[in-house]
């Protein structure tokens, strides 16, 4: 049985005290969520240690939003996978479209980041997804397939057990435009088939594939009802505990 997951990506939002309050509110409401749903909050680096103290011993797991592609040393401003693990992270998001678009994150760098994250005991939430031009040109399958092959195919079936895929069509992120459940399912099934082509059907069945892109309490149920959608990576709606939990109860 693959894991159902709802992960909140806070991005560059909230001050540290605001983030601590948000984490406390998520923990307080987490009992409303079915026990088989994994809840994750991904916070800015500055928030990790204080939020780790809030979620410790609760069912809410801590994630970073990124990590360095180098192990350690003279890389001013970077934060390593080992640092994240020591701060209490269980996960890190990697390859978010905002990092690919604004910070030149390449598939090559993502291979290194993924390798270091896994080596340091972190599970990875690996984001893939096409932009609007690519969708309109009918290239969404090719784009997602290339991103999966370029990164994921460098790892073993054993390592795959520690990787969650998030399909996030860039045109749906923060735009209020959600992919329809049918559009999302079509790509999720395709991603699972692509994974099966390399790792086998059994391994592919075990991989959780999350949908991300303007997911909210009002549309989560329809999305999560699809066979290959195992939860969500949530941006804007993760900044309000009520909305985040409202999504997580939608399975
Ligand atoms: C995201 O950036 O991961 C995301 C899904 O954002 P939003 O929910 O705001 O579209």
PDB file of C-alpha atoms and ligand atoms in Angstrom, residues 9 11 96 98 168 172-175 212-215 233-237, ligand 1:
ATOM      1  CA  UNK A   9       5.157  24.004   1.076  1.00  0.00           C
ATOM      2  CA  UNK A  11       7.819  28.783   0.385  1.00  0.00           C
ATOM      3  CA  UNK A  96      10.322  22.749  -7.279  1.00  0.00           C
ATOM      4  CA  UNK A  98      10.228  27.967  -8.705  1.00  0.00           C
ATOM      5  CA  UNK A 168       3.027  20.218 -10.327  1.00  0.00           C
ATOM      6  CA  UNK A 172      -1.517  25.748 -11.965  1.00  0.00           C
ATOM      7  CA  UNK A 173       0.877  26.868  -9.226  1.00  0.00           C
ATOM      8  CA  UNK A 174      -0.360  29.887  -7.318  1.00  0.00           C
ATOM      9  CA  UNK A 175      -2.618  30.839 -10.232  1.00  0.00           C
ATOM     10  CA  UNK A 212       0.355  20.248  -6.653  1.00  0.00           C
ATOM     11  CA  UNK A 213      -1.179  23.368  -8.140  1.00  0.00           C
ATOM     12  CA  UNK A 214      -3.902  25.464  -6.484  1.00  0.00           C
ATOM     13  CA  UNK A 215      -5.142  22.492  -4.483  1.00  0.00           C
ATOM     14  CA  UNK A 233       1.851  19.242  -2.314  1.00  0.00           C
ATOM     15  CA  UNK A 234       0.122  22.375  -1.131  1.00  0.00           C
ATOM     16  CA  UNK A 235       1.385  25.941  -1.479  1.00  0.00           C
ATOM     17  CA  UNK A 236      -0.936  28.842  -0.693  1.00  0.00           C
ATOM     18  CA  UNK A 237      -3.521  26.773   1.165  1.00  0.00           C
TER      19      UNK A 237
HETATM   20  C1  LIG B   1       3.490  24.662  -4.858  1.00  0.00           C
HETATM   21  O1  LIG B   1       4.153  25.640  -5.157  1.00  0.00           O
HETATM   22  O2  LIG B   1       4.063  23.629  -4.478  1.00  0.00           O
HETATM   23  C2  LIG B   1       2.038  24.766  -4.964  1.00  0.00           C
HETATM   24  C3  LIG B   1       1.372  23.686  -5.186  1.00  0.00           C
HETATM   25  O3  LIG B   1       1.503  26.037  -4.825  1.00  0.00           O
HETATM   26  P1  LIG B   1      -0.059  26.422  -4.810  1.00  0.00           P
HETATM   27  O4  LIG B   1      -0.780  25.373  -4.030  1.00  0.00           O
HETATM   28  O5  LIG B   1      -0.107  27.764  -4.181  1.00  0.00           O
HETATM   29  O6  LIG B   1      -0.501  26.435  -6.248  1.00  0.00           O
END
